[in-house]
Amino acid sequence: MSAALERDKQLTAQEAMFQIILNFWMSRAVYIIAKLGIPDLLKDGPKTTNELAAATTTHAPSLYRVLRALASVGVLKTKDEGKFEVTPMSELLVTNAPGSLRWFMISELGQEHFPAWGNLMHSVKTGEIAFDNFFNMNIWEYFAKNPQDGALFNDSMSGLTAATNDAITSVYDFSGFGKVVDVGGGHGGLVTGILKKNPNLKAVVFDAPEVISGTQEKIAAAGLSDRCETLSGDFFQSVPSGGDAYLLKWIIHDWDDEKSIRILKNCRQHMSADSRLIVVDTVVPETDEPHFSKFFDLNMLVMTGGKERTETEFRQLFQSAGFKLLRVIPTDLPTSIVEAQPM
Ligand code: SAH
């Protein structure tokens, strides 16, 4: 290899390393504008730093430095007269924009996730959950004790679910089922999408009591109360009966194998041979290819003690709970549908 090529390769590695460090700074800076609601303030037109600082009660010169940095990476754009405007990226941080990532950004980069990531080393050294070690409770207890953060997390899940609804319903046909039970269905975002697309289908959303009151309101607001029941409980104890499809979206990845098997067996108990288990989770590729799931997996390591799984791991997990994996259906997003049937 020529010296020049050698040097280019060196530079590329160095740039790549700098980029990794930068990514951390960048994501925290984006968190700041999401939390302050800056994209909301800009959605109807550009504004100056002083206007933004006044509206968010922040220190204008420091806020300016954050905005300038973000305008250098496409999150914002500068306009004439020292104004800033939104770009397609920051439009995704506008509250209630289609597929808004505002609450996900705030939840992932602030309050509970950020300290847990700061404690990643604890998980790596001990195998324990970094979050639990830092906060002396698990994430679900934390949300129950801090309802505002819990509400924000539910909004973040609903926002993401809105973004993934189409990806899921366009590759999976729910029309053959009579009733789907969404286990850990949060505020019912997925069920709402499915019911709207399948007018004859009925559904149950099942989640923890502190979550389900919010679910009831959202289902009613969507005009679906006649076709969708909301029930609360603990999925480690039991899940509602009567479904011919059991949906588990972003549930199994929260738990280790033993706990996942408990949830799956509770579903299995109510299922007949021709009913279906529909798990929606990321599936980790078994090669070195870059994939969202591999870092999402670290998020599970620090937050919940769960994990993202490979197809082989899903197959084994399902087998232990009395299911046979039928197929893995990819979607346009880095999340897949893993379909199984009782054995
Ligand atoms: N399926 C939803 C929410 C995923 S987040 C979505 O994709 O948007 C995980 C959900 O599991 C949360 O709503 C949480 O309240 C619920 N959950 C956690 N522990 C639970 C338990 N023991 N019983 C029932 N639900 C539980």
XYZ file of C-alpha atoms and ligand atoms in Angstrom:
369
model
C 0.000 0.000 0.000
C 1.355 3.466 -0.925
C 2.265 5.927 1.809
C -0.522 8.274 0.624
C -3.117 5.530 0.820
C -1.813 4.500 4.185
C -2.190 8.106 5.361
C -5.740 8.395 3.918
C -6.736 5.260 5.732
C -5.236 6.694 8.913
C -7.144 9.960 8.432
C -10.360 8.123 7.826
C -9.976 6.165 11.031
C -9.114 9.335 12.907
C -12.090 11.183 11.428
C -14.311 8.272 12.278
C -13.124 8.340 15.867
C -13.682 12.091 16.131
C -17.135 11.549 14.685
C -17.952 9.100 17.446
C -16.985 11.658 20.084
C -18.892 14.359 18.217
C -22.003 12.199 18.021
C -22.247 12.270 21.788
C -21.986 16.078 21.918
C -24.438 16.384 19.046
C -27.095 14.192 20.574
C -27.021 16.108 23.854
C -27.273 19.416 21.968
C -30.285 18.141 20.009
C -31.840 17.033 23.298
C -31.596 20.643 24.526
C -33.600 22.070 21.636
C -36.137 19.233 21.818
C -36.623 19.741 25.554
C -36.901 23.540 25.198
C -39.402 23.124 22.374
C -37.340 25.208 19.948
C -38.598 23.373 16.818
C -42.180 24.103 17.996
C -41.277 27.790 18.241
C -39.773 27.747 14.749
C -42.420 25.741 12.936
C -44.314 28.833 11.741
C -41.242 30.743 10.623
C -37.650 31.710 11.467
C -36.774 33.470 14.735
C -33.742 35.183 16.233
C -31.769 33.766 19.128
C -33.046 36.548 21.361
C -36.648 35.707 20.556
C -35.987 32.022 21.218
C -34.103 32.741 24.438
C -36.920 34.983 25.683
C -39.542 32.354 24.885
C -37.584 29.581 26.635
C -36.079 31.660 29.482
C -32.537 30.697 28.553
C -29.211 32.540 28.307
C -29.169 33.913 24.751
C -25.392 33.785 24.062
C -25.187 30.146 25.229
C -28.339 29.150 23.404
C -26.868 30.754 20.282
C -23.830 28.466 20.510
C -26.063 25.394 20.624
C -28.138 26.629 17.666
C -25.030 27.482 15.629
C -23.563 24.031 16.266
C -26.812 22.342 15.235
C -27.034 24.485 12.102
C -23.658 23.044 11.107
C -25.031 19.496 10.987
C -28.375 20.021 9.277
C -30.577 20.009 12.387
C -31.290 23.740 11.972
C -30.509 26.326 9.313
C -29.435 29.945 9.613
C -31.492 32.612 7.858
C -30.856 36.282 7.252
C -30.786 38.718 10.175
C -29.378 36.125 12.571
C -32.524 34.023 12.466
C -32.746 30.239 12.651
C -35.228 27.999 10.879
C -36.241 24.331 11.025
C -35.014 21.699 8.570
C -36.605 18.319 7.745
C -34.604 16.899 10.678
C -35.819 19.361 13.300
C -39.346 19.143 11.894
C -39.252 15.646 13.410
C -38.857 17.283 16.824
C -42.052 19.320 16.513
C -44.681 18.085 18.998
C -47.360 15.990 17.279
C -45.751 16.246 13.825
C -46.380 13.001 11.903
C -43.808 10.519 13.185
C -42.535 13.058 15.740
C -39.435 11.907 17.598
C -39.558 14.758 20.146
C -40.584 12.665 23.157
C -38.288 9.810 22.182
C -35.374 12.239 21.945
C -36.202 13.732 25.342
C -36.727 10.369 26.984
C -33.585 8.766 25.514
C -31.187 11.679 25.977
C -32.486 13.129 29.233
C -33.848 12.176 32.616
C -33.707 8.415 33.095
C -31.822 7.005 30.093
C -28.874 9.386 30.192
C -27.725 8.604 33.760
C -28.146 4.889 33.026
C -25.897 5.153 29.963
C -23.396 7.072 32.107
C -23.310 3.944 34.275
C -22.795 1.458 31.373
C -19.494 0.392 32.899
C -21.389 -1.003 35.884
C -23.376 -3.311 33.596
C -20.239 -4.383 31.773
C -18.396 -5.164 35.001
C -21.223 -6.900 36.843
C -23.932 -7.865 34.339
C -26.382 -5.893 36.481
C -28.784 -3.238 35.203
C -27.017 0.149 35.192
C -30.296 2.004 35.711
C -31.277 0.005 38.795
C -27.825 0.456 40.270
C -27.977 4.235 39.750
C -31.588 4.849 40.842
C -32.033 1.998 43.362
C -35.216 0.841 41.647
C -36.148 -0.578 38.282
C -37.373 1.536 35.401
C -41.051 0.524 35.767
C -41.033 1.405 39.489
C -39.319 4.662 38.558
C -42.063 5.535 36.054
C -44.768 4.656 38.602
C -43.059 6.948 41.169
C -42.331 9.735 38.654
C -45.578 9.989 36.687
C -44.356 12.942 34.627
C -41.379 10.976 33.327
C -43.662 7.952 32.891
C -46.098 10.044 30.837
C -43.228 11.306 28.729
C -42.012 7.749 28.140
C -45.521 6.676 27.100
C -45.658 9.627 24.714
C -42.267 8.662 23.372
C -43.478 5.085 22.743
C -46.678 6.403 21.130
C -44.637 8.717 18.887
C -42.422 5.867 17.780
C -45.389 3.570 17.386
C -47.047 6.126 15.114
C -43.881 6.083 13.039
C -43.856 2.285 12.882
C -47.607 1.630 12.484
C -47.595 1.844 8.714
C -44.385 -0.140 8.456
C -46.064 -2.962 10.403
C -49.583 -2.920 8.958
C -48.278 -2.730 5.402
C -46.365 -6.008 5.692
C -48.667 -7.992 7.986
C -52.280 -8.838 7.242
C -54.413 -8.750 10.411
C -57.728 -9.137 8.557
C -57.996 -12.878 9.209
C -58.159 -12.454 12.992
C -61.262 -11.878 15.121
C -59.569 -10.348 18.143
C -56.016 -9.249 18.823
C -54.676 -8.802 22.344
C -51.858 -6.271 22.577
C -49.860 -7.311 25.629
C -48.030 -4.311 27.103
C -49.790 -2.252 24.474
C -48.984 1.086 26.130
C -51.371 3.794 25.017
C -52.763 1.637 22.230
C -51.069 3.334 19.284
C -50.453 0.129 17.351
C -53.930 -1.274 17.995
C -55.449 2.009 16.820
C -53.537 1.727 13.536
C -54.522 -1.914 13.090
C -58.221 -1.388 13.923
C -58.508 1.561 11.564
C -57.177 -0.590 8.743
C -59.323 -3.642 9.640
C -62.942 -2.574 10.285
C -64.120 -6.015 11.446
C -61.365 -6.639 13.937
C -61.711 -6.314 17.712
C -58.886 -5.709 20.163
C -57.784 -5.628 23.777
C -54.995 -3.398 25.024
C -53.424 -4.770 28.202
C -50.889 -2.862 30.294
C -49.997 -1.851 33.840
C -52.747 -0.021 35.783
C -50.895 3.327 35.847
C -50.612 3.244 32.053
C -54.044 1.949 31.080
C -56.057 4.994 32.201
C -54.206 6.995 29.543
C -54.936 4.218 27.040
C -58.687 4.437 27.651
C -58.687 8.154 26.823
C -56.704 7.663 23.623
C -58.879 4.785 22.403
C -61.993 6.829 23.096
C -60.501 9.844 21.310
C -59.823 7.630 18.285
C -63.512 6.600 18.329
C -62.644 2.934 18.841
C -64.114 2.192 22.296
C -66.771 -0.074 20.787
C -64.143 -2.370 19.244
C -61.346 -2.049 21.758
C -61.299 -3.028 25.418
C -58.623 -1.820 27.823
C -57.562 -4.091 30.681
C -54.879 -3.693 33.321
C -52.745 -6.221 35.136
C -49.320 -7.773 35.397
C -48.248 -9.851 32.406
C -46.050 -11.999 34.657
C -49.229 -13.154 36.430
C -51.591 -13.500 33.489
C -52.759 -11.897 30.261
C -56.335 -11.487 28.968
C -57.941 -14.491 27.287
C -59.885 -14.554 24.049
C -57.375 -13.405 21.470
C -56.613 -15.319 18.307
C -53.518 -13.159 17.909
C -51.271 -12.011 20.740
C -49.175 -8.961 19.942
C -46.034 -8.106 21.867
C -44.406 -4.986 20.510
C -41.150 -3.926 22.136
C -41.938 -6.085 25.161
C -39.784 -9.189 24.891
C -36.619 -7.116 24.417
C -37.194 -5.603 27.882
C -36.687 -8.917 29.644
C -34.157 -11.699 30.097
C -34.988 -15.166 28.791
C -36.529 -16.433 32.009
C -38.950 -13.513 32.365
C -39.717 -13.472 28.633
C -40.637 -17.155 28.791
C -43.026 -16.396 31.648
C -44.822 -13.718 29.574
C -44.894 -15.960 26.493
C -46.248 -18.939 28.466
C -49.019 -16.710 29.857
C -50.015 -15.910 26.274
C -49.600 -19.533 25.171
C -52.092 -20.643 27.810
C -54.946 -18.854 25.995
C -53.952 -19.810 22.472
C -55.233 -22.526 20.158
C -53.228 -24.232 17.426
C -54.256 -21.816 14.690
C -53.755 -18.610 16.673
C -50.649 -16.513 16.242
C -48.030 -14.898 18.408
C -46.795 -11.685 16.804
C -43.654 -10.292 18.379
C -42.398 -6.949 17.095
C -38.782 -6.302 18.010
C -35.512 -5.651 16.270
C -33.774 -8.803 15.075
C -29.990 -8.665 15.396
C -28.174 -9.713 12.207
C -25.679 -12.509 12.858
C -22.931 -10.697 10.938
C -20.879 -7.520 11.541
C -23.197 -5.336 9.481
C -24.169 -2.007 11.065
C -27.688 -2.276 12.476
C -29.805 -0.204 14.865
C -30.478 -3.336 16.929
C -26.890 -3.659 18.108
C -26.904 -0.367 20.002
C -30.565 -0.660 20.926
C -29.375 -3.849 22.616
C -27.015 -1.800 24.794
C -29.947 0.424 25.671
C -31.668 -2.697 27.003
C -28.523 -3.730 28.867
C -28.394 -0.462 30.828
C -32.133 0.172 31.189
C -34.043 -3.064 31.615
C -31.705 -6.038 31.730
C -33.342 -7.259 28.531
C -31.723 -7.745 25.127
C -32.266 -7.631 21.398
C -32.171 -11.135 19.941
C -31.005 -12.879 16.789
C -33.407 -15.093 14.848
C -31.733 -18.138 16.392
C -32.250 -16.731 19.882
C -35.936 -16.019 19.149
C -36.357 -19.561 17.843
C -34.888 -21.023 21.042
C -36.833 -18.659 23.305
C -40.113 -19.498 21.585
C -39.399 -23.204 21.771
C -38.901 -22.960 25.539
C -42.332 -21.310 25.837
C -44.138 -23.828 23.583
C -44.060 -21.916 20.296
C -42.658 -22.631 16.856
C -41.149 -19.683 14.982
C -42.867 -19.423 11.591
C -41.199 -16.445 9.893
C -39.353 -13.199 10.410
C -40.886 -10.383 8.371
C -38.684 -7.329 7.969
C -40.260 -3.869 7.788
C -38.977 -0.634 6.261
C -37.692 0.299 9.712
C -35.096 -1.492 11.831
C -37.804 -3.498 13.581
C -39.209 -6.843 12.434
C -42.250 -8.996 12.958
C -41.422 -12.392 14.392
C -44.416 -14.666 13.938
C -44.940 -17.883 15.865
C -47.576 -20.534 16.411
C -48.257 -22.749 19.426
C -46.514 -26.138 19.129
N -46.123 -2.028 23.103
C -46.033 -0.598 23.358
C -45.239 -0.229 24.641
C -43.861 -0.792 24.754
S -43.012 -0.235 26.229
C -45.437 0.095 22.148
O -44.809 -0.580 21.340
O -45.580 1.307 22.021
C -43.262 -1.581 27.357
C -44.643 -1.604 27.996
O -44.688 -2.713 28.901
C -44.958 -0.360 28.814
O -46.160 0.206 28.361
C -45.088 -0.907 30.239
O -46.039 -0.217 31.027
C -45.494 -2.338 30.005
N -45.201 -3.220 31.148
C -44.027 -3.322 31.833
N -44.148 -4.248 32.808
C -45.418 -4.731 32.742
C -46.130 -5.724 33.488
N -45.529 -6.419 34.478
N -47.414 -5.996 33.129
C -48.015 -5.317 32.093
N -47.381 -4.359 31.364
C -46.108 -4.068 31.685
